[in-house]
mmCIF file of C-alpha atoms and ligand atoms in Angstrom:
data_model
loop_
_atom_site.group_PDB
_atom_site.id
_atom_site.type_symbol
_atom_site.label_atom_id
_atom_site.label_comp_id
_atom_site.label_asym_id
_atom_site.label_seq_id
_atom_site.Cartn_x
_atom_site.Cartn_y
_atom_site.Cartn_z
ATOM 1 C CA MET A 1 26.267 -56.618 -69.698
ATOM 2 C CA SER A 2 28.746 -57.101 -66.481
ATOM 3 C CA ALA A 3 27.370 -58.879 -63.831
ATOM 4 C CA ASP A 4 31.024 -58.599 -62.375
ATOM 5 C CA LEU A 5 30.919 -55.010 -62.340
ATOM 6 C CA ARG A 6 27.504 -55.848 -60.465
ATOM 7 C CA ARG A 7 29.313 -58.215 -57.868
ATOM 8 C CA LYS A 8 31.764 -55.223 -57.365
ATOM 9 C CA ILE A 9 29.360 -52.808 -56.633
ATOM 10 C CA ILE A 10 27.299 -54.744 -53.925
ATOM 11 C CA GLU A 11 30.745 -55.709 -52.559
ATOM 12 C CA ARG A 12 31.750 -52.507 -51.978
ATOM 13 C CA CYS A 13 28.093 -51.449 -50.510
ATOM 14 C CA ARG A 14 28.580 -53.997 -48.096
ATOM 15 C CA GLU A 15 32.159 -52.977 -46.686
ATOM 16 C CA TRP A 16 30.361 -49.364 -46.156
ATOM 17 C CA GLY A 17 27.379 -51.321 -44.408
ATOM 18 C CA ILE A 18 24.842 -50.743 -46.830
ATOM 19 C CA GLU A 19 22.848 -54.096 -47.669
ATOM 20 C CA MET A 20 20.239 -52.836 -49.442
ATOM 21 C CA VAL A 21 21.511 -52.379 -53.414
ATOM 22 C CA GLY A 22 19.520 -52.457 -56.626
ATOM 23 C CA PHE A 23 19.818 -51.909 -60.096
ATOM 24 C CA ALA A 24 17.327 -50.611 -63.012
ATOM 25 C CA SER A 25 17.354 -50.309 -66.515
ATOM 26 C CA ALA A 26 17.048 -46.638 -67.816
ATOM 27 C CA ASP A 27 15.292 -48.026 -70.265
ATOM 28 C CA ASP A 28 12.403 -49.539 -67.667
ATOM 29 C CA TRP A 29 11.219 -45.678 -67.189
ATOM 30 C CA ASP A 30 9.777 -45.562 -70.808
ATOM 31 C CA ASP A 31 7.203 -48.638 -70.366
ATOM 32 C CA PRO A 32 5.106 -46.926 -67.371
ATOM 33 C CA PRO A 33 4.098 -50.064 -65.052
ATOM 34 C CA PHE A 34 1.076 -47.834 -63.745
ATOM 35 C CA GLU A 35 0.357 -44.538 -64.067
ATOM 36 C CA PRO A 36 0.434 -41.595 -62.950
ATOM 37 C CA TRP A 37 4.382 -42.183 -63.546
ATOM 38 C CA PRO A 38 7.112 -39.449 -63.769
ATOM 39 C CA PRO A 39 6.965 -37.588 -66.772
ATOM 40 C CA GLU A 40 9.885 -37.829 -69.776
ATOM 41 C CA GLN A 41 11.689 -35.087 -68.433
ATOM 42 C CA PHE A 42 11.831 -36.382 -64.740
ATOM 43 C CA ARG A 43 13.234 -39.442 -66.061
ATOM 44 C CA PRO A 44 17.082 -41.076 -66.266
ATOM 45 C CA LYS A 45 17.854 -40.991 -69.942
ATOM 46 C CA ALA A 46 16.681 -37.233 -70.267
ATOM 47 C CA ILE A 47 18.341 -36.107 -66.540
ATOM 48 C CA PHE A 48 22.020 -37.766 -67.604
ATOM 49 C CA PRO A 49 22.177 -38.849 -71.634
ATOM 50 C CA GLY A 50 23.733 -42.377 -72.061
ATOM 51 C CA CYS A 51 22.361 -43.158 -68.569
ATOM 52 C CA ARG A 52 22.147 -47.534 -68.986
ATOM 53 C CA THR A 53 21.502 -48.617 -65.303
ATOM 54 C CA VAL A 54 20.608 -46.710 -62.216
ATOM 55 C CA ILE A 55 21.612 -48.289 -58.947
ATOM 56 C CA VAL A 56 19.852 -47.518 -56.054
ATOM 57 C CA LEU A 57 20.899 -47.734 -52.321
ATOM 58 C CA GLY A 58 19.057 -47.728 -49.111
ATOM 59 C CA LEU A 59 19.746 -47.172 -45.651
ATOM 60 C CA PRO A 60 16.719 -48.399 -42.886
ATOM 61 C CA VAL A 61 15.252 -46.067 -39.590
ATOM 62 C CA THR A 62 15.628 -47.308 -37.110
ATOM 63 C CA LEU A 63 12.392 -47.534 -36.401
ATOM 64 C CA PRO A 64 12.755 -47.117 -31.885
ATOM 65 C CA ILE A 65 14.094 -43.816 -32.690
ATOM 66 C CA LEU A 66 11.574 -43.409 -35.094
ATOM 67 C CA GLU A 67 9.209 -43.809 -32.578
ATOM 68 C CA THR A 68 9.759 -41.076 -30.960
ATOM 69 C CA SER A 69 9.463 -38.765 -33.789
ATOM 70 C CA PRO A 70 8.263 -35.611 -33.814
ATOM 71 C CA SER A 71 11.522 -35.477 -32.020
ATOM 72 C CA ILE A 72 15.648 -34.351 -32.006
ATOM 73 C CA TRP A 73 16.158 -37.581 -32.484
ATOM 74 C CA TYR A 74 14.229 -38.672 -35.018
ATOM 75 C CA GLN A 75 15.589 -35.519 -37.064
ATOM 76 C CA GLU A 76 19.347 -36.566 -35.663
ATOM 77 C CA LEU A 77 18.853 -40.105 -37.595
ATOM 78 C CA TYR A 78 16.827 -38.398 -40.541
ATOM 79 C CA LYS A 79 20.598 -35.923 -41.148
ATOM 80 C CA ASN A 80 22.439 -38.556 -40.536
ATOM 81 C CA LEU A 81 20.771 -41.007 -42.809
ATOM 82 C CA ASN A 82 21.026 -38.503 -45.284
ATOM 83 C CA ALA A 83 24.837 -37.399 -45.109
ATOM 84 C CA GLN A 84 25.741 -41.234 -45.403
ATOM 85 C CA LEU A 85 23.696 -41.838 -48.387
ATOM 86 C CA ASP A 86 24.722 -38.762 -49.606
ATOM 87 C CA GLU A 87 28.438 -39.247 -49.255
ATOM 88 C CA ARG A 88 28.343 -43.137 -50.374
ATOM 89 C CA ALA A 89 26.172 -42.316 -53.256
ATOM 90 C CA TYR A 90 29.123 -40.002 -54.196
ATOM 91 C CA GLN A 91 32.078 -42.516 -53.834
ATOM 92 C CA LEU A 92 30.140 -45.131 -55.477
ATOM 93 C CA SER A 93 30.180 -42.892 -58.644
ATOM 94 C CA GLN A 94 33.476 -41.859 -58.639
ATOM 95 C CA PHE A 95 34.763 -45.838 -58.140
ATOM 96 C CA LEU A 96 32.349 -46.477 -60.906
ATOM 97 C CA ASN A 97 34.243 -43.271 -63.886
ATOM 98 C CA GLY A 98 37.670 -44.895 -62.380
ATOM 99 C CA LEU A 99 36.869 -47.554 -63.883
ATOM 100 C CA GLY A 100 35.639 -45.840 -67.110
ATOM 101 C CA HIS A 101 32.331 -45.808 -66.469
ATOM 102 C CA ALA A 102 30.657 -42.564 -66.434
ATOM 103 C CA SER A 103 28.704 -42.003 -63.451
ATOM 104 C CA VAL A 104 26.930 -39.510 -61.689
ATOM 105 C CA TYR A 105 25.288 -39.573 -58.208
ATOM 106 C CA VAL A 106 21.411 -38.238 -57.547
ATOM 107 C CA PRO A 107 21.215 -36.266 -53.731
ATOM 108 C CA ARG A 108 18.448 -38.305 -51.567
ATOM 109 C CA ASP A 109 16.283 -35.331 -51.378
ATOM 110 C CA GLY A 110 17.608 -32.275 -53.778
ATOM 111 C CA TYR A 111 15.490 -29.091 -52.381
ATOM 112 C CA GLY A 112 16.575 -26.490 -51.105
ATOM 113 C CA THR A 113 14.238 -25.593 -48.275
ATOM 114 C CA VAL A 114 10.777 -27.591 -47.421
ATOM 115 C CA GLU A 115 9.386 -23.821 -48.138
ATOM 116 C CA LEU A 116 10.240 -23.767 -51.769
ATOM 117 C CA LEU A 117 7.755 -27.152 -51.806
ATOM 118 C CA LYS A 118 4.579 -25.079 -51.328
ATOM 119 C CA GLU A 119 5.045 -24.201 -54.769
ATOM 120 C CA ASN A 120 6.343 -27.012 -56.653
ATOM 121 C CA PRO A 121 6.585 -30.000 -54.457
ATOM 122 C CA TYR A 122 8.697 -31.806 -56.639
ATOM 123 C CA ALA A 123 12.283 -32.776 -56.373
ATOM 124 C CA PHE A 124 14.079 -33.488 -60.244
ATOM 125 C CA PHE A 125 14.548 -37.579 -60.214
ATOM 126 C CA SER A 126 12.120 -39.793 -57.580
ATOM 127 C CA HIS A 127 14.337 -42.133 -55.645
ATOM 128 C CA ARG A 128 11.595 -44.353 -55.010
ATOM 129 C CA HIS A 129 9.949 -44.943 -58.415
ATOM 130 C CA ALA A 130 14.100 -46.068 -58.613
ATOM 131 C CA ALA A 131 13.888 -48.458 -55.872
ATOM 132 C CA TYR A 132 10.324 -49.634 -57.674
ATOM 133 C CA LEU A 133 11.642 -50.822 -60.952
ATOM 134 C CA ALA A 134 15.077 -52.433 -59.309
ATOM 135 C CA GLY A 135 12.510 -54.557 -57.415
ATOM 136 C CA LEU A 136 13.817 -53.735 -53.947
ATOM 137 C CA GLY A 137 9.916 -52.938 -53.097
ATOM 138 C CA THR A 138 6.285 -51.825 -53.859
ATOM 139 C CA PHE A 139 3.896 -48.564 -53.016
ATOM 140 C CA GLY A 140 1.559 -48.259 -50.066
ATOM 141 C CA ILE A 141 -1.205 -46.295 -49.874
ATOM 142 C CA ASN A 142 0.744 -43.741 -48.187
ATOM 143 C CA ASN A 143 2.999 -43.332 -51.282
ATOM 144 C CA MET A 144 5.961 -44.886 -49.945
ATOM 145 C CA LEU A 145 8.260 -47.514 -51.178
ATOM 146 C CA LEU A 146 7.891 -50.535 -48.488
ATOM 147 C CA THR A 147 10.322 -53.691 -48.776
ATOM 148 C CA ARG A 148 9.998 -56.762 -46.679
ATOM 149 C CA GLU A 149 12.640 -55.889 -44.594
ATOM 150 C CA TYR A 150 12.175 -52.306 -43.315
ATOM 151 C CA GLY A 151 7.968 -51.802 -44.283
ATOM 152 C CA PRO A 152 8.370 -47.853 -45.861
ATOM 153 C CA ARG A 153 11.192 -47.166 -43.090
ATOM 154 C CA GLN A 154 14.572 -47.088 -45.309
ATOM 155 C CA ARG A 155 15.659 -44.203 -47.376
ATOM 156 C CA PHE A 156 17.398 -44.209 -50.651
ATOM 157 C CA VAL A 157 19.594 -42.430 -52.889
ATOM 158 C CA SER A 158 20.310 -43.247 -56.789
ATOM 159 C CA VAL A 159 23.743 -43.404 -58.966
ATOM 160 C CA PHE A 160 22.671 -42.811 -62.531
ATOM 161 C CA THR A 161 25.606 -44.923 -64.778
ATOM 162 C CA THR A 162 26.408 -45.578 -68.493
ATOM 163 C CA ALA A 163 27.469 -49.210 -67.318
ATOM 164 C CA GLU A 164 25.299 -51.812 -68.550
ATOM 165 C CA ILE A 165 24.501 -53.804 -65.046
ATOM 166 C CA PRO A 166 22.491 -56.439 -65.122
ATOM 167 C CA SER A 167 18.893 -55.243 -63.147
ATOM 168 C CA GLY A 168 16.405 -56.314 -61.013
ATOM 169 C CA ARG A 169 12.509 -56.376 -61.857
ATOM 170 C CA PRO A 170 9.620 -54.838 -59.785
ATOM 171 C CA MET A 171 8.435 -57.616 -56.622
ATOM 172 C CA GLU A 172 4.824 -59.056 -58.029
ATOM 173 C CA LYS A 173 3.561 -59.546 -54.581
ATOM 174 C CA GLN A 174 1.867 -55.616 -53.497
ATOM 175 C CA LEU A 175 3.535 -55.583 -49.324
ATOM 176 C CA CYS A 176 1.078 -52.926 -48.859
ATOM 177 C CA VAL A 177 -1.875 -54.886 -46.527
ATOM 178 C CA ARG A 178 -4.036 -52.125 -46.822
ATOM 179 C CA CYS A 179 -4.521 -51.632 -43.060
ATOM 180 C CA MET A 180 -5.199 -47.727 -43.379
ATOM 181 C CA ARG A 181 -2.935 -47.112 -40.572
ATOM 182 C CA CYS A 182 -1.561 -44.631 -42.039
ATOM 183 C CA ILE A 183 -4.174 -42.905 -42.993
ATOM 184 C CA LYS A 184 -5.863 -42.622 -39.949
ATOM 185 C CA ALA A 185 -2.496 -41.626 -38.061
ATOM 186 C CA CYS A 186 -1.841 -38.824 -40.458
ATOM 187 C CA PRO A 187 -1.586 -35.579 -38.296
ATOM 188 C CA VAL A 188 -2.978 -33.547 -41.185
ATOM 189 C CA GLN A 189 -5.447 -35.938 -42.692
ATOM 190 C CA ALA A 190 -2.858 -35.560 -45.845
ATOM 191 C CA ILE A 191 -3.172 -39.626 -46.998
ATOM 192 C CA GLY A 192 -6.499 -40.103 -49.644
ATOM 193 C CA ASP A 193 -7.625 -43.743 -49.740
ATOM 194 C CA VAL A 194 -7.671 -44.785 -53.306
ATOM 195 C CA GLU A 195 -6.899 -47.709 -55.247
ATOM 196 C CA TYR A 196 -3.066 -49.330 -55.102
ATOM 197 C CA PRO A 197 -1.455 -47.464 -57.058
ATOM 198 C CA LYS A 198 -2.561 -44.632 -57.175
ATOM 199 C CA ALA A 199 -1.697 -43.038 -53.799
ATOM 200 C CA SER A 200 -3.157 -39.872 -53.541
ATOM 201 C CA ILE A 201 -1.308 -37.645 -51.144
ATOM 202 C CA ASP A 202 -2.082 -33.848 -49.909
ATOM 203 C CA LYS A 203 1.230 -32.644 -50.991
ATOM 204 C CA VAL A 204 -0.051 -29.487 -49.506
ATOM 205 C CA LYS A 205 -0.613 -30.511 -46.117
ATOM 206 C CA CYS A 206 1.869 -32.846 -45.847
ATOM 207 C CA THR A 207 4.612 -29.681 -46.506
ATOM 208 C CA GLY A 208 2.706 -27.598 -44.521
ATOM 209 C CA ARG A 209 3.278 -29.885 -41.229
ATOM 210 C CA SER A 210 6.822 -30.467 -42.583
ATOM 211 C CA ILE A 211 6.958 -26.431 -42.350
ATOM 212 C CA ASP A 212 5.696 -26.355 -38.957
ATOM 213 C CA LEU A 213 7.982 -29.116 -37.548
ATOM 214 C CA LYS A 214 10.912 -27.140 -39.028
ATOM 215 C CA LYS A 215 10.397 -24.133 -36.846
ATOM 216 C CA LYS A 216 10.493 -26.831 -33.387
ATOM 217 C CA TYR A 217 14.073 -28.360 -34.732
ATOM 218 C CA ARG A 218 11.948 -31.527 -34.921
ATOM 219 C CA SER A 219 11.260 -32.323 -38.564
ATOM 220 C CA PRO A 220 10.129 -34.375 -40.204
ATOM 221 C CA CYS A 221 7.347 -36.120 -39.222
ATOM 222 C CA GLY A 222 7.502 -39.441 -40.291
ATOM 223 C CA ILE A 223 4.033 -40.671 -38.899
ATOM 224 C CA CYS A 224 2.886 -42.699 -41.696
ATOM 225 C CA ILE A 225 5.722 -44.785 -41.728
ATOM 226 C CA LYS A 226 6.185 -45.360 -37.959
ATOM 227 C CA VAL A 227 2.371 -47.131 -37.915
ATOM 228 C CA CYS A 228 2.863 -48.949 -40.814
ATOM 229 C CA PRO A 229 2.884 -52.562 -39.689
ATOM 230 C CA VAL A 230 5.069 -54.002 -42.706
ATOM 231 C CA GLY A 231 8.804 -54.884 -42.308
ATOM 232 C CA GLU A 232 10.755 -57.798 -40.822
ATOM 233 C CA ASP A 233 12.126 -54.939 -38.192
ATOM 234 C CA ARG A 234 9.161 -55.374 -36.188
ATOM 235 C CA LYS A 235 10.407 -58.872 -35.437
ATOM 236 C CA LEU A 236 13.983 -57.482 -34.081
ATOM 237 C CA PHE A 237 12.546 -54.902 -31.899
ATOM 238 C CA ARG A 238 9.584 -56.852 -30.438
ATOM 239 C CA ARG A 239 7.486 -54.106 -32.092
ATOM 240 C CA LYS A 240 4.566 -56.405 -33.768
ATOM 241 C CA ASP A 241 1.846 -55.842 -31.435
ATOM 242 C CA MET A 242 0.191 -52.918 -33.595
ATOM 243 C CA GLY A 243 -1.492 -51.595 -30.201
ATOM 244 C CA LEU A 244 1.454 -49.622 -28.758
ATOM 245 C CA TYR A 245 0.253 -47.029 -30.686
ATOM 246 C CA ASP A 246 -2.660 -46.446 -29.767
ATOM 247 C CA GLY A 247 -1.864 -45.247 -26.227
ATOM 248 C CA PRO A 248 0.136 -45.818 -22.738
ATOM 249 C CA GLU A 249 -2.149 -48.799 -22.467
ATOM 250 C CA LYS A 250 -0.238 -51.548 -23.806
ATOM 251 C CA ASP A 251 3.484 -49.987 -22.521
ATOM 252 C CA PRO A 252 3.171 -47.414 -20.352
ATOM 253 C CA GLU A 253 7.312 -47.547 -20.001
ATOM 254 C CA LEU A 254 7.144 -46.806 -23.230
ATOM 255 C CA PHE A 255 5.101 -44.373 -24.045
ATOM 256 C CA LYS A 256 6.924 -42.637 -21.369
ATOM 257 C CA ALA A 257 10.381 -42.968 -22.698
ATOM 258 C CA TRP A 258 8.577 -41.261 -25.815
ATOM 259 C CA GLU A 259 7.644 -38.464 -24.431
ATOM 260 C CA HIS A 260 10.849 -37.853 -21.980
ATOM 261 C CA VAL A 261 12.838 -37.533 -25.404
ATOM 262 C CA ARG A 262 10.242 -35.524 -27.005
ATOM 263 C CA LYS A 263 10.469 -33.035 -23.945
ATOM 264 C CA TYR A 264 14.649 -32.523 -24.678
ATOM 265 C CA GLY A 265 16.468 -30.105 -27.549
ATOM 266 C CA SER A 266 13.583 -28.988 -29.957
ATOM 267 C CA LEU A 267 10.980 -26.818 -29.529
HETATM 268 C C1 LIG B 301 9.243 -33.895 -52.253
HETATM 269 C C2 LIG B 301 9.558 -34.318 -51.040
HETATM 270 C C3 LIG B 301 8.708 -34.427 -50.042
HETATM 271 C C4 LIG B 301 7.833 -33.494 -49.003
HETATM 272 C C5 LIG B 301 6.468 -33.455 -49.964
HETATM 273 C C6 LIG B 301 5.691 -34.962 -49.983
HETATM 274 C C7 LIG B 301 4.268 -35.386 -50.548
HETATM 275 N N1 LIG B 301 3.706 -36.227 -50.012
HETATM 276 O O1 LIG B 301 4.969 -34.978 -51.653
HETATM 277 C C8 LIG B 301 7.502 -33.843 -47.485
HETATM 278 C C9 LIG B 301 8.905 -32.656 -47.187
HETATM 279 C C10 LIG B 301 6.518 -33.185 -47.152
HETATM 280 C C11 LIG B 301 8.471 -35.129 -47.623
HETATM 281 C C12 LIG B 301 7.768 -36.024 -46.854
HETATM 282 C C13 LIG B 301 8.003 -37.159 -46.252
HETATM 283 N N2 LIG B 301 8.884 -37.939 -47.453
HETATM 284 CO CO1 LIG B 301 9.616 -36.910 -48.930
HETATM 285 N N3 LIG B 301 10.407 -36.846 -50.415
HETATM 286 C C14 LIG B 301 10.470 -35.380 -51.271
HETATM 287 C C15 LIG B 301 10.905 -36.114 -51.952
HETATM 288 C C16 LIG B 301 12.437 -34.520 -52.038
HETATM 289 C C17 LIG B 301 10.692 -35.744 -53.463
HETATM 290 C C18 LIG B 301 9.381 -36.659 -54.236
HETATM 291 C C19 LIG B 301 9.437 -36.100 -55.805
HETATM 292 O O2 LIG B 301 9.589 -35.219 -55.725
HETATM 293 N N4 LIG B 301 9.454 -37.144 -56.554
HETATM 294 C C20 LIG B 301 9.519 -37.045 -58.198
HETATM 295 C C21 LIG B 301 8.217 -37.367 -58.444
HETATM 296 C C22 LIG B 301 7.926 -37.266 -59.970
HETATM 297 O O3 LIG B 301 7.509 -38.065 -57.986
HETATM 298 P P1 LIG B 301 6.082 -37.740 -57.424
HETATM 299 O O4 LIG B 301 6.165 -36.768 -55.842
HETATM 300 O O5 LIG B 301 6.001 -39.283 -56.101
HETATM 301 O O6 LIG B 301 5.344 -37.790 -58.076
HETATM 302 C C23 LIG B 301 4.159 -38.803 -58.597
HETATM 303 C C24 LIG B 301 2.895 -38.290 -58.645
HETATM 304 O O7 LIG B 301 2.662 -37.188 -58.025
HETATM 305 C C25 LIG B 301 2.310 -38.355 -60.429
HETATM 306 N N5 LIG B 301 2.328 -36.695 -60.985
HETATM 307 C C26 LIG B 301 0.920 -36.169 -61.034
HETATM 308 N N6 LIG B 301 0.963 -34.991 -61.319
HETATM 309 C C27 LIG B 301 2.729 -34.641 -61.483
HETATM 310 C C28 LIG B 301 2.885 -33.634 -62.307
HETATM 311 C C29 LIG B 301 4.201 -33.356 -62.150
HETATM 312 C C30 LIG B 301 4.872 -31.963 -62.569
HETATM 313 C C31 LIG B 301 4.877 -34.583 -61.917
HETATM 314 C C32 LIG B 301 6.756 -34.293 -61.535
HETATM 315 C C33 LIG B 301 4.254 -35.474 -61.077
HETATM 316 C C34 LIG B 301 2.970 -35.737 -60.920
HETATM 317 O O8 LIG B 301 3.343 -38.495 -61.052
HETATM 318 C C35 LIG B 301 4.648 -38.680 -60.028
HETATM 319 C C36 LIG B 301 4.572 -40.488 -60.571
HETATM 320 O O9 LIG B 301 3.925 -41.338 -59.846
HETATM 321 C C37 LIG B 301 11.842 -37.386 -52.269
HETATM 322 C C38 LIG B 301 12.970 -37.825 -52.418
HETATM 323 C C39 LIG B 301 13.186 -37.863 -54.339
HETATM 324 N N7 LIG B 301 14.179 -36.991 -54.191
HETATM 325 O O10 LIG B 301 12.716 -38.800 -54.670
HETATM 326 C C40 LIG B 301 11.470 -37.806 -50.326
HETATM 327 C C41 LIG B 301 10.840 -39.027 -50.192
HETATM 328 C C42 LIG B 301 10.117 -39.755 -50.769
HETATM 329 N N8 LIG B 301 10.643 -38.624 -49.195
HETATM 330 C C43 LIG B 301 10.674 -39.735 -48.964
HETATM 331 C C44 LIG B 301 10.194 -40.192 -46.841
HETATM 332 C C45 LIG B 301 10.373 -41.090 -45.783
HETATM 333 C C46 LIG B 301 9.457 -39.072 -46.784
HETATM 334 C C47 LIG B 301 8.617 -39.159 -45.351
HETATM 335 C C48 LIG B 301 8.263 -40.624 -44.446
HETATM 336 C C49 LIG B 301 9.101 -38.149 -44.169
HETATM 337 C C50 LIG B 301 10.260 -38.474 -43.673
HETATM 338 N N9 LIG B 301 11.884 -38.740 -44.275
HETATM 339 O O11 LIG B 301 9.919 -39.383 -42.359
HETATM 340 C C51 LIG B 301 6.857 -38.212 -45.702
HETATM 341 C C52 LIG B 301 6.017 -38.898 -46.394
HETATM 342 C C53 LIG B 301 4.964 -38.102 -47.361
HETATM 343 C C54 LIG B 301 4.554 -39.179 -48.026
HETATM 344 N N10 LIG B 301 3.060 -39.841 -46.926
HETATM 345 O O12 LIG B 301 4.701 -38.763 -48.490
HETATM 346 C C55 LIG B 301 11.586 -41.000 -48.539
HETATM 347 C C56 LIG B 301 10.768 -42.311 -48.704
HETATM 348 C C57 LIG B 301 11.294 -43.518 -48.881
HETATM 349 C C58 LIG B 301 10.672 -44.846 -49.305
HETATM 350 N N11 LIG B 301 10.705 -45.664 -48.370
HETATM 351 O O13 LIG B 301 9.451 -45.002 -49.938
HETATM 352 C C59 LIG B 301 12.004 -40.261 -49.651
HETATM 353 C C60 LIG B 301 12.480 -41.343 -51.434
HETATM 354 C C61 LIG B 301 13.252 -39.693 -49.470
HETATM 355 C C62 LIG B 301 14.745 -40.195 -49.263
HETATM 356 N N12 LIG B 301 15.978 -40.217 -50.069
HETATM 357 O O14 LIG B 301 15.026 -41.637 -49.057
HETATM 358 N N13 LIG B 301 8.683 -35.607 -48.846
#
């Protein structure tokens, strides 16, 4: 078990501006903490035989940009984060390979085009479940992994490695406050109200919305992560008052700014 390697990885990620780093033991997938859980073929040891540890990196989705969604601004942020995550995960895998620990990265999404998801709405690996096992956060009713820092507003990527690195444990406290704002705000009513942790998402409706927005150059949707009250980022951006999203009355200037952004660069 290498605590020294863990430290080196965290240091390297910090140099890249990545503060959110977690470690999950590949064995932990074999003991499902809840159901449904990714089937066997979707687990790290099946995808990359010899895998001992999964390293998860996360980058925050900047709340004021997300608030303009659906917009070209959020679309650009999404693309930017995706590119950074993939690049850093690849570099980290190469760093570990250089040290003699066979490693591969898993891209942050893993599908050719959103239309494909209508028939088969799964990727070959779930980063959310890796982040959960690494102790970075807990699942919310919106089906997202919530963290203390950003609620559901971060994107993840993972690295599979044969190195044995001390891992985290799932967080005990549930971060979702079950306010049901995500259920009410979903533009296509794709989120069902069920008991934690079995978030019920209508993947066909959710994917359909994404396909529509893509044609207008303003995907992804992101409304269910915008309206989540969890996350320290709300303090920094002075967005603790959730009434902001109910209409223009609370902050007419801000509302005007969002409408302005939505008018340009997309259909
Ligand atoms: C496919 C996908 C979508 C699709 C389908 C969405 C949906 N609701 O399923 C679309 C394009 C619509 C979409 C939308 C969104 N997504 Co998305 N998406 C993914 C993707 C690529 C794969 C998810 C997956 O297949 N996991 C693998 C399966 C095994 O897990 P699962 O779907 O959770 O399946 C569970 C159950 O369904 C159950 N199950 C029951 N029966 C069956 C049968 C089979 C065969 C299987 C396999 C499983 C299964 O078992 C599983 C375990 O609990 C991941 C990236 C990734 N590779 O992890 C991002 C990801 C989950 N998305 C993300 C985000 C942020 C979003 C959006 C907010 C859009 C945005 N970017 O602004 C919305 C939110 C939608 C929502 N509330 O769920 C983030 C989540 C980050 C976080 N904080 O949790 C991820 C992790 C991307 C990333 N790299 O960060 N997404």
